[in-house]
Short mmCIF file of C-alpha atoms in Angstrom, two decimals:
data_model
loop_
_atom_site.label_atom_id
_atom_site.label_comp_id
_atom_site.label_asym_id
_atom_site.label_seq_id
_atom_site.Cartn_x
_atom_site.Cartn_y
_atom_site.Cartn_z
CA MET A 20 7.57 -30.98 50.46
CA SER A 21 9.30 -33.66 51.98
CA ASP A 22 12.96 -33.66 53.18
CA THR A 23 13.83 -36.39 50.31
CA VAL A 24 12.35 -34.16 47.69
CA GLU A 25 14.23 -31.07 49.10
CA LEU A 26 17.46 -32.86 49.35
CA THR A 27 16.99 -33.99 45.55
CA ALA A 28 16.32 -30.62 44.60
CA GLU A 29 19.54 -29.42 46.27
CA LYS A 30 21.82 -32.27 45.27
CA ILE A 31 20.68 -33.20 41.72
CA THR A 32 21.87 -30.60 39.20
CA ALA A 33 18.92 -29.42 36.78
CA ARG A 34 19.39 -31.16 33.40
CA ASN A 35 18.56 -29.46 30.13
CA PRO A 36 15.08 -28.42 30.44
CA SER A 37 14.04 -28.96 26.82
CA ASP A 38 12.47 -31.99 25.70
CA SER A 39 12.60 -34.20 28.71
CA PHE A 40 10.97 -37.51 28.52
CA GLN A 41 8.09 -36.34 30.58
CA ASP A 42 7.64 -33.53 28.03
CA LEU A 43 7.75 -35.86 25.30
CA LEU A 44 4.65 -37.85 26.86
CA LYS A 45 2.69 -34.66 27.06
CA ILE A 46 2.33 -34.70 23.35
CA GLU A 47 1.04 -38.41 23.15
CA THR A 48 -2.25 -38.69 21.35
CA VAL A 49 -3.27 -41.75 23.38
CA GLU A 50 -3.45 -42.63 26.99
CA VAL A 51 -0.01 -42.89 28.54
CA PRO A 52 0.52 -45.90 30.74
CA PRO A 53 0.98 -44.91 34.24
CA ALA A 54 4.20 -46.75 34.63
CA LEU A 55 5.88 -44.41 31.99
CA LEU A 56 4.24 -41.16 33.83
CA GLU A 57 6.10 -42.25 37.21
CA SER A 58 9.64 -40.26 37.88
CA THR A 59 11.53 -40.60 40.74
CA GLU A 60 14.19 -38.43 41.35
CA THR A 61 16.23 -39.61 44.03
CA TYR A 62 19.55 -38.58 45.78
CA LEU A 63 21.38 -41.38 46.98
CA GLY A 64 24.53 -39.74 48.07
CA SER A 65 27.89 -38.83 46.35
CA GLU A 66 30.58 -40.84 48.05
CA ASP A 67 33.12 -42.62 46.20
CA ILE A 68 32.92 -46.56 45.49
CA SER A 69 36.04 -48.69 46.21
CA THR A 70 37.54 -50.50 43.39
CA ASP A 71 38.14 -53.54 45.45
CA ARG A 72 34.51 -54.67 44.59
CA TYR A 73 35.15 -55.38 41.20
CA THR A 74 38.91 -56.59 41.59
CA SER A 75 38.99 -58.53 44.71
CA ARG A 76 38.66 -62.29 45.15
CA GLU A 77 37.56 -61.90 48.75
CA PHE A 78 34.58 -59.65 47.63
CA PHE A 79 33.77 -62.17 44.95
CA ASP A 80 33.52 -64.87 47.24
CA LEU A 81 31.36 -62.84 49.41
CA GLU A 82 28.99 -62.34 46.63
CA VAL A 83 28.71 -66.31 45.90
CA GLU A 84 27.56 -66.94 49.62
CA LYS A 85 25.61 -63.39 50.18
CA VAL A 86 24.23 -62.72 46.55
CA TRP A 87 23.92 -65.57 44.24
CA ARG A 88 22.87 -68.13 46.86
CA LYS A 89 20.28 -65.74 48.29
CA THR A 90 18.72 -63.69 45.62
CA TRP A 91 16.15 -64.43 42.69
CA GLN A 92 17.73 -64.74 39.28
CA VAL A 93 16.91 -65.76 36.02
CA ALA A 94 17.70 -69.10 34.74
CA CYS A 95 16.17 -69.84 31.58
CA ARG A 96 13.16 -69.05 29.29
CA GLU A 97 9.82 -71.33 29.88
CA ASN A 98 10.09 -72.33 26.29
CA ARG A 99 13.22 -74.16 27.41
CA LEU A 100 11.02 -76.32 29.17
CA ARG A 101 7.93 -76.80 27.03
CA LYS A 102 6.93 -80.59 27.78
CA SER A 103 7.22 -83.32 30.37
CA GLY A 104 10.89 -84.49 30.63
CA ASP A 105 12.45 -81.10 29.28
CA TYR A 106 15.62 -80.44 31.34
CA TYR A 107 17.92 -77.29 31.35
CA VAL A 108 21.09 -76.61 33.23
CA TYR A 109 21.78 -73.14 34.89
CA ASP A 110 25.42 -72.49 36.15
CA ILE A 111 26.35 -69.74 38.51
CA VAL A 112 29.90 -69.70 39.73
CA ASN A 113 30.44 -72.97 41.18
CA ASP A 114 26.59 -73.95 41.62
CA SER A 115 24.82 -75.76 39.14
CA ILE A 116 20.80 -76.16 38.91
CA LEU A 117 19.16 -78.62 37.08
CA LEU A 118 15.65 -77.52 35.92
CA THR A 119 13.02 -80.08 34.87
CA ARG A 120 9.47 -80.07 33.62
CA THR A 121 7.68 -82.92 35.48
CA GLU A 122 4.94 -85.24 34.27
CA SER A 123 2.37 -83.20 36.04
CA GLY A 124 3.46 -80.06 34.31
CA GLU A 125 5.47 -78.48 37.10
CA ILE A 126 8.94 -77.17 36.91
CA ARG A 127 11.16 -78.08 39.66
CA GLY A 128 14.95 -77.35 40.23
CA PHE A 129 17.51 -79.35 41.95
CA HIS A 130 21.22 -78.96 42.78
CA ASN A 131 22.93 -80.52 39.90
CA SER A 132 24.84 -83.42 41.87
CA CYS A 133 24.50 -86.95 42.26
CA LEU A 134 23.90 -87.97 45.93
CA HIS A 135 26.29 -90.72 45.49
CA ARG A 136 29.66 -89.66 44.09
CA GLY A 137 28.83 -86.11 43.35
CA ARG A 138 28.89 -86.34 39.63
CA ALA A 139 26.67 -83.76 37.69
CA LEU A 140 23.76 -85.23 36.47
CA LYS A 141 23.12 -83.37 33.47
CA LYS A 142 24.75 -80.80 30.98
CA GLY A 143 23.07 -78.34 28.73
CA ALA A 144 19.51 -79.02 27.86
CA GLY A 145 17.38 -81.98 26.34
CA ASN A 146 14.55 -84.13 27.16
CA SER A 147 14.83 -87.42 29.64
CA ASP A 148 12.05 -89.29 31.27
CA HIS A 149 14.24 -89.65 34.30
CA LEU A 150 17.26 -88.29 35.66
CA ARG A 151 20.20 -90.76 35.82
CA CYS A 152 23.83 -90.37 36.78
CA PRO A 153 25.93 -91.50 33.93
CA TYR A 154 28.76 -92.52 36.39
CA HIS A 155 27.15 -95.24 38.42
CA GLY A 156 23.43 -95.16 37.20
CA TRP A 157 21.97 -93.76 40.18
CA SER A 158 18.57 -92.53 39.10
CA TRP A 159 15.78 -90.36 40.01
CA ASP A 160 12.16 -89.34 38.55
CA LEU A 161 11.39 -85.81 37.26
CA ASP A 162 10.15 -84.84 40.91
CA GLY A 163 13.37 -85.62 42.36
CA GLU A 164 12.41 -88.89 44.18
CA PHE A 165 14.90 -91.98 44.19
CA LEU A 166 14.16 -94.63 41.74
CA GLY A 167 17.13 -96.77 42.53
CA ALA A 168 20.77 -97.61 42.06
CA PRO A 169 22.58 -100.97 40.22
CA CYS A 170 23.40 -103.27 43.15
CA GLN A 171 21.14 -101.85 45.19
CA TRP A 172 21.94 -104.44 48.03
CA ASP A 173 25.16 -102.72 48.55
CA PHE A 174 23.61 -99.72 50.06
CA PRO A 175 21.34 -100.93 53.00
CA HIS A 176 22.24 -97.64 54.66
CA VAL A 177 20.54 -95.60 52.06
CA ASP A 178 16.87 -94.87 52.69
CA LYS A 179 14.97 -94.33 49.52
CA ALA A 180 12.58 -92.09 50.68
CA LYS A 181 15.26 -89.64 52.26
CA ALA A 182 17.33 -89.99 49.15
CA LYS A 183 15.32 -87.25 47.17
CA LEU A 184 17.27 -84.70 45.39
CA PRO A 185 17.55 -81.52 47.22
CA GLN A 186 15.78 -78.78 45.59
CA VAL A 187 15.80 -75.08 45.03
CA ARG A 188 13.03 -72.67 44.73
CA VAL A 189 11.55 -72.12 41.34
CA ALA A 190 9.04 -69.34 40.29
CA THR A 191 7.99 -67.85 37.04
CA TRP A 192 7.23 -64.51 35.53
CA GLY A 193 6.82 -62.88 32.05
CA GLY A 194 8.08 -66.37 30.37
CA TRP A 195 11.08 -66.49 32.48
CA VAL A 196 11.86 -69.23 35.07
CA PHE A 197 13.68 -67.68 38.11
CA ILE A 198 15.50 -69.77 40.82
CA ASN A 199 16.53 -69.17 44.53
CA MET A 200 18.83 -71.46 46.69
CA ASP A 201 17.84 -69.62 49.71
CA GLU A 202 14.61 -71.47 51.45
CA ASP A 203 14.08 -68.32 53.68
CA ALA A 204 14.10 -65.67 50.58
CA PRO A 205 10.94 -63.54 50.06
CA SER A 206 8.42 -64.91 47.43
CA LEU A 207 9.53 -63.85 43.94
CA GLU A 208 6.51 -61.74 43.83
CA ASP A 209 7.48 -59.65 46.87
CA TYR A 210 11.25 -59.54 45.64
CA MET A 211 9.88 -57.92 42.33
CA GLU A 212 8.47 -55.08 44.07
CA VAL A 213 6.95 -52.75 41.42
CA LEU A 214 8.37 -54.64 38.18
CA PRO A 215 5.52 -56.76 37.58
CA GLU A 216 2.67 -53.93 38.18
CA HIS A 217 4.90 -51.92 35.40
CA MET A 218 5.85 -54.65 32.98
CA ASN A 219 2.90 -57.10 32.66
CA GLN A 220 1.01 -54.90 30.22
CA TRP A 221 3.69 -55.70 27.52
CA LYS A 222 3.17 -59.44 28.01
CA HIS A 223 6.88 -60.62 27.93
CA GLU A 224 5.35 -64.24 28.47
CA GLN A 225 3.75 -64.01 25.06
CA ARG A 226 7.24 -63.74 23.53
CA PHE A 227 9.89 -66.05 21.74
CA VAL A 228 13.45 -65.53 21.57
CA ALA A 229 14.26 -64.25 18.20
CA LEU A 230 17.92 -63.63 19.10
CA HIS A 231 20.34 -64.85 21.85
CA ILE A 232 23.87 -63.71 21.81
CA GLU A 233 26.31 -64.99 24.63
CA LYS A 234 29.61 -63.06 24.76
CA VAL A 235 32.54 -63.62 27.31
CA ILE A 236 34.17 -60.50 28.48
CA ALA A 237 37.31 -59.73 30.25
CA CYS A 238 35.76 -57.82 32.92
CA ASN A 239 34.01 -58.46 36.43
CA TRP A 240 30.56 -59.07 35.97
CA LYS A 241 29.37 -55.61 37.86
CA VAL A 242 31.42 -53.76 35.46
CA ALA A 243 29.47 -54.79 32.51
CA PHE A 244 26.13 -54.62 34.16
CA GLU A 245 26.59 -51.19 35.21
CA ALA A 246 27.37 -50.18 31.74
CA PHE A 247 24.03 -51.01 30.58
CA ILE A 248 22.06 -49.21 33.45
CA GLU A 249 23.21 -45.74 32.57
CA SER A 250 23.21 -43.65 29.12
CA TYR A 251 25.63 -41.04 30.29
CA HIS A 252 28.53 -43.44 28.53
CA ALA A 253 26.93 -43.06 25.31
CA LEU A 254 27.95 -39.42 24.67
CA ALA A 255 31.60 -40.44 24.24
CA THR A 256 31.35 -44.01 23.52
CA HIS A 257 28.21 -44.18 21.12
CA PRO A 258 28.60 -40.83 18.92
CA GLN A 259 26.39 -42.32 16.20
CA LEU A 260 23.47 -42.16 18.48
CA MET A 261 23.26 -38.51 19.13
CA PRO A 262 20.99 -37.67 16.19
CA PHE A 263 18.28 -39.69 17.51
CA GLN A 264 18.48 -40.26 21.27
CA GLY A 265 17.87 -37.80 24.01
CA ILE A 266 20.87 -38.98 25.88
CA ASP A 267 21.39 -35.63 28.18
CA ASN A 268 17.54 -35.93 29.20
CA SER A 269 17.31 -39.82 29.95
CA GLN A 270 15.10 -40.43 33.05
CA TYR A 271 16.58 -42.30 35.78
CA ASP A 272 14.29 -44.12 38.36
CA VAL A 273 14.55 -46.30 41.51
CA TRP A 274 12.19 -48.20 43.72
CA GLY A 275 12.89 -50.29 46.59
CA ASP A 276 16.21 -52.30 46.74
CA HIS A 277 15.77 -54.41 43.64
CA VAL A 278 14.41 -52.35 40.93
CA SER A 279 15.33 -49.39 38.72
CA ARG A 280 14.84 -48.19 35.39
CA THR A 281 16.43 -45.79 32.55
CA ILE A 282 14.26 -44.48 29.96
CA THR A 283 16.13 -42.62 27.05
CA ALA A 284 13.78 -41.06 24.07
CA TYR A 285 14.22 -42.06 20.54
CA GLY A 286 13.58 -40.07 17.54
CA VAL A 287 14.75 -36.84 18.96
CA PRO A 288 18.57 -35.59 18.71
CA ASN A 289 20.50 -35.33 21.90
CA PRO A 290 19.66 -31.98 23.36
CA ALA A 291 23.40 -31.07 23.50
CA HIS A 292 23.79 -31.64 19.74
CA ALA A 293 20.02 -30.53 18.78
CA ASP A 294 21.22 -27.63 16.45
CA GLN A 295 23.25 -30.16 14.52
CA PHE A 296 20.70 -32.43 13.14
CA THR A 297 17.52 -31.86 11.13
CA GLU A 298 14.59 -34.17 11.73
CA GLN A 299 15.08 -35.71 8.51
CA GLN A 300 18.93 -36.39 9.40
CA SER A 301 17.79 -37.88 12.72
CA LEU A 302 15.19 -39.93 10.95
CA ASP A 303 18.20 -41.28 8.61
CA ALA A 304 20.57 -42.04 11.39
CA MET A 305 17.86 -44.16 13.04
CA MET A 306 17.38 -46.10 9.63
CA GLU A 307 21.02 -46.66 9.42
CA LEU A 308 21.37 -48.13 12.87
CA ILE A 309 18.71 -50.68 12.04
CA GLY A 310 20.07 -51.51 8.53
CA VAL A 311 17.17 -50.07 6.45
CA PRO A 312 18.71 -49.11 3.18
CA ASP A 313 15.73 -47.08 2.16
CA ARG A 314 15.24 -43.33 3.73
CA PRO A 315 11.66 -42.82 4.24
CA GLN A 316 10.94 -39.13 3.69
CA LEU A 317 9.41 -36.89 6.34
CA ALA A 318 5.90 -35.07 5.58
CA PRO A 319 5.86 -31.47 5.81
CA GLY A 320 5.53 -30.52 9.60
CA GLN A 321 6.28 -34.19 10.66
CA THR A 322 8.97 -35.02 13.34
CA ALA A 323 11.36 -37.95 13.09
CA ARG A 324 9.52 -39.34 16.27
CA GLU A 325 6.36 -39.36 14.72
CA LYS A 326 7.69 -41.03 11.52
CA TYR A 327 9.49 -43.54 13.49
CA ALA A 328 6.42 -44.63 15.35
CA GLU A 329 4.48 -44.66 12.31
CA LEU A 330 6.89 -47.35 10.64
CA ASN A 331 7.13 -49.56 13.87
CA LEU A 332 3.33 -49.53 14.36
CA PRO A 333 2.44 -52.18 11.82
CA VAL A 334 5.38 -54.20 12.71
CA ALA A 335 4.13 -54.00 16.52
CA SER A 336 0.43 -54.77 15.46
CA GLN A 337 1.52 -57.83 13.33
CA GLN A 338 3.33 -59.35 16.31
CA ALA A 339 0.59 -58.68 18.72
CA GLY A 340 -2.04 -60.21 16.47
CA GLU A 341 -4.18 -57.05 16.89
CA ASP A 342 -4.47 -53.54 15.59
CA LEU A 343 -2.34 -51.27 18.24
CA SER A 344 -3.59 -48.03 16.36
CA GLY A 345 -4.83 -45.57 18.85
CA LYS A 346 -4.00 -48.09 21.63
CA THR A 347 -0.20 -47.61 22.09
CA THR A 348 2.20 -44.64 22.71
CA MET A 349 4.95 -43.48 20.38
CA SER A 350 6.99 -44.08 23.23
CA GLU A 351 5.95 -47.87 23.66
CA LEU A 352 6.85 -48.39 19.96
CA MET A 353 10.67 -46.72 20.10
CA ASP A 354 12.08 -45.59 23.50
CA SER A 355 14.38 -47.46 25.25
CA THR A 356 13.04 -48.19 28.61
CA LEU A 357 15.22 -50.48 30.45
CA TYR A 358 14.26 -51.97 33.71
CA SER A 359 16.60 -53.92 36.03
CA LEU A 360 15.75 -56.54 38.72
CA PHE A 361 18.82 -56.82 41.32
CA PRO A 362 21.21 -58.73 40.94
CA ASN A 363 21.69 -58.94 37.12
CA PHE A 364 18.24 -59.06 35.13
CA ALA A 365 17.56 -56.28 32.88
CA PRO A 366 14.27 -56.45 30.64
CA TRP A 367 13.22 -53.66 28.19
CA ALA A 368 9.60 -52.42 28.19
CA GLY A 369 7.65 -51.71 25.33
CA GLN A 370 5.71 -52.98 22.23
CA GLY A 371 7.26 -54.91 19.33
CA THR A 372 10.46 -56.72 19.92
CA VAL A 373 12.47 -55.72 23.02
CA ILE A 374 15.98 -56.40 24.64
CA THR A 375 16.66 -58.26 27.82
CA TYR A 376 20.32 -58.29 29.11
CA ARG A 377 21.73 -60.86 31.71
CA HIS A 378 25.36 -60.57 33.26
CA ARG A 379 26.88 -63.32 35.39
CA PRO A 380 30.31 -64.42 36.46
CA ASN A 381 32.26 -66.50 33.99
CA GLY A 382 32.77 -69.45 36.48
CA ASP A 383 34.65 -68.21 39.29
CA ASP A 384 36.75 -65.95 37.67
CA VAL A 385 36.65 -62.34 39.22
CA ASP A 386 38.09 -60.74 35.99
CA SER A 387 35.72 -62.17 33.54
CA CYS A 388 31.94 -62.48 32.78
CA ILE A 389 29.14 -63.61 30.57
CA MET A 390 26.97 -61.10 28.97
CA GLU A 391 23.71 -62.42 27.25
CA ILE A 392 21.29 -60.32 24.90
CA PHE A 393 17.99 -61.64 24.37
CA LEU A 394 15.57 -60.22 21.62
CA LEU A 395 11.97 -61.03 22.54
CA THR A 396 9.54 -61.02 20.00
CA ARG A 397 5.78 -61.14 20.82
CA TYR A 398 3.45 -63.48 18.99
CA PRO A 399 -0.44 -63.39 18.87
CA GLU A 400 -2.27 -64.68 21.66
CA GLY A 401 -3.71 -68.35 21.41
CA GLU A 402 -1.08 -69.14 18.87
CA GLU A 403 1.87 -71.55 19.77
CA SER A 404 5.07 -69.90 20.26
CA PRO A 405 7.77 -70.08 17.65
CA PRO A 406 10.79 -72.20 18.67
CA ASP A 407 13.78 -69.92 20.46
CA ALA A 408 16.66 -69.04 18.43
CA ALA A 409 19.79 -71.01 18.71
CA THR A 410 22.57 -69.25 21.03
CA PHE A 411 25.10 -67.31 19.19
CA ARG A 412 28.39 -67.76 21.21
CA LEU A 413 31.18 -65.44 21.38
CA GLY A 414 34.44 -66.06 22.98
CA ILE A 415 36.64 -63.65 25.10
CA ASP A 416 38.95 -62.62 22.10
CA GLN A 417 35.81 -62.27 19.57
CA PRO A 418 34.40 -58.72 19.19
CA PHE A 419 30.51 -58.23 18.96
CA SER A 420 31.37 -57.26 15.29
CA GLU A 421 31.51 -61.05 14.61
CA ALA A 422 27.86 -61.05 15.37
CA ALA A 423 26.80 -58.60 12.68
CA GLU A 424 25.28 -61.45 10.80
CA VAL A 425 22.66 -62.11 13.19
CA MET A 426 21.94 -58.76 14.82
CA GLY A 427 23.06 -56.32 12.10
CA ALA A 428 25.96 -54.37 11.47
CA GLY A 429 24.28 -51.29 13.16
CA PHE A 430 23.50 -52.87 16.58
CA ALA A 431 26.74 -54.97 16.30
CA ASN A 432 28.77 -51.89 15.92
CA VAL A 433 27.35 -50.24 19.12
CA PHE A 434 27.89 -53.47 21.26
CA HIS A 435 31.45 -53.55 19.97
CA GLN A 436 31.89 -50.17 21.10
CA ASP A 437 30.82 -51.17 24.76
CA GLY A 438 32.72 -54.66 24.37
CA ALA A 439 35.86 -52.55 23.60
CA ASN A 440 35.50 -50.38 26.70
CA LEU A 441 34.99 -52.90 29.51
CA PRO A 442 37.98 -55.06 29.47
CA GLN A 443 39.89 -51.38 29.61
CA VAL A 444 37.81 -50.47 32.53
CA GLN A 445 38.82 -53.66 34.29
CA LYS A 446 42.45 -52.74 33.37
CA GLY A 447 42.16 -49.53 35.00
CA LEU A 448 40.39 -50.40 37.98
CA LYS A 449 43.31 -52.59 38.80
CA ALA A 450 45.88 -49.95 38.09
CA SER A 451 44.12 -47.08 40.03
CA LYS A 452 45.80 -45.18 42.44
CA LYS A 453 42.74 -43.26 43.72
CA LYS A 454 41.14 -46.88 44.26
CA ALA A 455 37.75 -45.56 44.06
CA VAL A 456 35.17 -44.61 41.53
CA THR A 457 33.06 -41.42 41.28
CA LEU A 458 29.42 -41.31 40.03
CA GLY A 459 27.24 -38.55 39.04
CA ASN A 460 24.35 -37.93 41.43
CA TYR A 461 21.58 -38.34 38.72
CA GLN A 462 22.82 -40.17 35.76
CA GLU A 463 24.51 -42.65 37.48
CA VAL A 464 21.92 -42.99 40.35
CA ARG A 465 21.21 -46.57 38.98
CA VAL A 466 24.74 -47.48 39.51
CA ARG A 467 24.63 -46.31 43.06
CA HIS A 468 21.38 -47.97 43.59
CA PHE A 469 22.54 -51.07 42.62
CA ASN A 470 25.86 -51.21 44.89
CA GLN A 471 23.92 -49.85 47.83
CA THR A 472 21.51 -52.94 47.38
CA LEU A 473 24.78 -55.07 47.08
CA GLU A 474 26.25 -53.57 50.19
CA LYS A 475 23.12 -54.56 52.01
CA TYR A 476 23.24 -58.46 50.69
CA ILE A 477 27.01 -58.64 51.55
CA ASN A 478 26.61 -56.95 55.25
CA ALA A 479 23.47 -59.18 56.09
CA LYS A 480 23.99 -61.52 59.05
#
């Protein structure tokens, strides 16, 4: 046994041994994907983390230079750039990146700043056959080549061949467009480590955005991001989930510097509450969360997990354009399998409609952030992608409950509970006399992993 495993055994407290996620995989009736069978129990230390990284302007400014300008980050879905001339502007703190689909079909990314007097060339999204500055009319083609300026005679000192728009690196995976402002950064493929190998089977590139919610929250971006990479908080924050989610036995995994994962089983009561709910009550609670008025009844001897998978299978098959019977596990049809890619991208795995989260600073404000929720629905191979849903925006004073009309009352309430916590976390971090936060060794290992990677970037020369 390696030292790492021995250290893990000493430092990680044993969890409730009943109905762990890996035990649930043993009762699957079809082959389980290798990615789900992986389980890393890693001890990363027990030291407190300073509150300064969530509240300090100095630390925030370091993040701009060392993280946002050095890492691969999601800018948009490829659906935003479907045809030649489509453009999309991605803003991160004070940087602005203009993405375009060129005539040859490539996606290019440019710093969104006119080389004349600095005006942003574009905002939002749209379509244009060239990039013209609205201020004085300087223009570039979709490949960033300089086309010219009004009164060109007045700029004999401007070499057209050298007046190209400065580019950023662009790459794609799973239907997402990534950008990186660092010319010396590793390729996206290397940066993503095990993520593509794990996730490609669920075909995120063959999906459209069925729902997109953007919410401004009064907390540092890391406070919000960290809330969604652990399930421990659900015990107190989301009591309505206890009948059908195995929160206590969520599985937490980390790989390399950039990738981590939580798997929380659905269709089973939380182990600490298992004696409080029947199988039928577990199923009823799930139906209530997703807003289904009917209450399907379990067959004799049938579990809530089996019934929920049975209900989800035809929907997932229709979306995929193929019968998934005998081809997919119960886990892939229902469980919360949430990966993250440093610094702020968090896609779910599985069949059917899945969630993806993105958290980023709200401009250059240390104390607020933008949280985004994407629902990605698969469509049959060979068919054209349906159009993406319009963005539903919520301001800093608008609770998630105001999104109930688009996401359903049950899910809106869950996010409302999170949204109510996060500003109070930011307030408490500022008020803290301890000036530190304490993390669990296992259930919050992803938070520690994230912060250790953050430190590596901040401390890099």
